[in-house]
Amino acid sequence: MTRTVLLRPPAPERAAAERAAARAAGGRSRAGTRA
């Protein structure tokens, strides 16, 4: 579900939020791995 929502709307805000979350988690999130 989350994947579809992230892939459907190409919102830069979502990507930024995922990056921030990955940074807060120590860069272990898939966003950190992707970036």
GROMACS .gro file of N, CA and C in nm:
model
  105
    1MET      N    1   0.084  -0.120   0.000
    1MET     CA    2   0.000   0.000   0.000
    1MET      C    3   0.088   0.125   0.000
    2THR      N    4   0.181   0.129   0.093
    2THR     CA    5   0.267   0.248   0.099
    2THR      C    6   0.348   0.261  -0.030
    3ARG      N    7   0.393   0.149  -0.083
    3ARG     CA    8   0.473   0.155  -0.206
    3ARG      C    9   0.390   0.212  -0.320
    4THR      N   10   0.269   0.165  -0.333
    4THR     CA   11   0.184   0.215  -0.442
    4THR      C   12   0.161   0.364  -0.426
    5VAL      N   13   0.135   0.406  -0.304
    5VAL     CA   14   0.109   0.549  -0.281
    5VAL      C   15   0.233   0.631  -0.314
    6LEU      N   16   0.350   0.577  -0.283
    6LEU     CA   17   0.473   0.653  -0.309
    6LEU      C   18   0.506   0.652  -0.459
    7LEU      N   19   0.470   0.545  -0.527
    7LEU     CA   20   0.502   0.537  -0.669
    7LEU      C   21   0.397   0.609  -0.754
    8ARG      N   22   0.277   0.617  -0.703
    8ARG     CA   23   0.170   0.680  -0.783
    8ARG      C   24   0.191   0.831  -0.790
    9PRO      N   25   0.188   0.902  -0.680
    9PRO     CA   26   0.204   1.047  -0.686
    9PRO      C   27   0.351   1.087  -0.676
   10PRO      N   28   0.409   1.135  -0.786
   10PRO     CA   29   0.550   1.178  -0.784
   10PRO      C   30   0.564   1.309  -0.709
   11ALA      N   31   0.547   1.303  -0.578
   11ALA     CA   32   0.554   1.425  -0.498
   11ALA      C   33   0.692   1.439  -0.435
   12PRO      N   34   0.762   1.547  -0.466
   12PRO     CA   35   0.896   1.570  -0.407
   12PRO      C   36   0.888   1.581  -0.256
   13GLU      N   37   0.774   1.627  -0.207
   13GLU     CA   38   0.758   1.639  -0.061
   13GLU      C   39   0.768   1.502   0.004
   14ARG      N   40   0.709   1.402  -0.059
   14ARG     CA   41   0.714   1.266  -0.002
   14ARG      C   42   0.859   1.218   0.000
   15ALA      N   43   0.930   1.240  -0.109
   15ALA     CA   44   1.070   1.196  -0.116
   15ALA      C   45   1.151   1.267  -0.008
   16ALA      N   46   1.126   1.395   0.010
   16ALA     CA   47   1.199   1.470   0.113
   16ALA      C   48   1.167   1.414   0.251
   17ALA      N   49   1.041   1.384   0.274
   17ALA     CA   50   1.001   1.330   0.405
   17ALA      C   51   1.067   1.194   0.426
   18GLU      N   52   1.073   1.113   0.321
   18GLU     CA   53   1.137   0.981   0.335
   18GLU      C   54   1.286   0.998   0.364
   19ARG      N   55   1.348   1.094   0.299
   19ARG     CA   56   1.492   1.118   0.324
   19ARG      C   57   1.513   1.162   0.468
   20ALA      N   58   1.428   1.252   0.515
   20ALA     CA   59   1.441   1.299   0.653
   20ALA      C   60   1.422   1.183   0.750
   21ALA      N   61   1.324   1.099   0.721
   21ALA     CA   62   1.298   0.984   0.809
   21ALA      C   63   1.418   0.890   0.807
   22ALA      N   64   1.475   0.870   0.690
   22ALA     CA   65   1.592   0.781   0.680
   22ALA      C   66   1.708   0.840   0.759
   23ARG      N   67   1.724   0.970   0.751
   23ARG     CA   68   1.834   1.035   0.825
   23ARG      C   69   1.810   1.020   0.975
   24ALA      N   70   1.686   1.041   1.017
   24ALA     CA   71   1.654   1.030   1.160
   24ALA      C   72   1.676   0.886   1.207
   25ALA      N   73   1.647   0.791   1.120
   25ALA     CA   74   1.662   0.649   1.157
   25ALA      C   75   1.808   0.605   1.143
   26GLY      N   76   1.892   0.693   1.095
   26GLY     CA   77   2.033   0.657   1.082
   26GLY      C   78   2.067   0.612   0.941
   27GLY      N   79   1.986   0.651   0.843
   27GLY     CA   80   2.014   0.614   0.705
   27GLY      C   81   1.994   0.466   0.680
   28ARG      N   82   1.908   0.402   0.759
   28ARG     CA   83   1.884   0.258   0.737
   28ARG      C   84   1.753   0.237   0.662
   29SER      N   85   1.676   0.343   0.640
   29SER     CA   86   1.548   0.329   0.569
   29SER      C   87   1.573   0.303   0.420
   30ARG      N   88   1.472   0.254   0.349
   30ARG     CA   89   1.492   0.229   0.206
   30ARG      C   90   1.517   0.362   0.135
   31ALA      N   91   1.468   0.472   0.189
   31ALA     CA   92   1.494   0.602   0.127
   31ALA      C   93   1.645   0.630   0.131
   32GLY      N   94   1.709   0.601   0.244
   32GLY     CA   95   1.852   0.623   0.255
   32GLY      C   96   1.928   0.532   0.161
   33THR      N   97   1.879   0.409   0.146
   33THR     CA   98   1.946   0.315   0.056
   33THR      C   99   1.925   0.359  -0.089
   34ARG      N  100   1.810   0.415  -0.117
   34ARG     CA  101   1.782   0.458  -0.255
   34ARG      C  102   1.867   0.580  -0.289
   35ALA      N  103   1.868   0.677  -0.202
   35ALA     CA  104   1.942   0.801  -0.230
   35ALA      C  105   2.092   0.772  -0.220
   0.00000   0.00000   0.00000
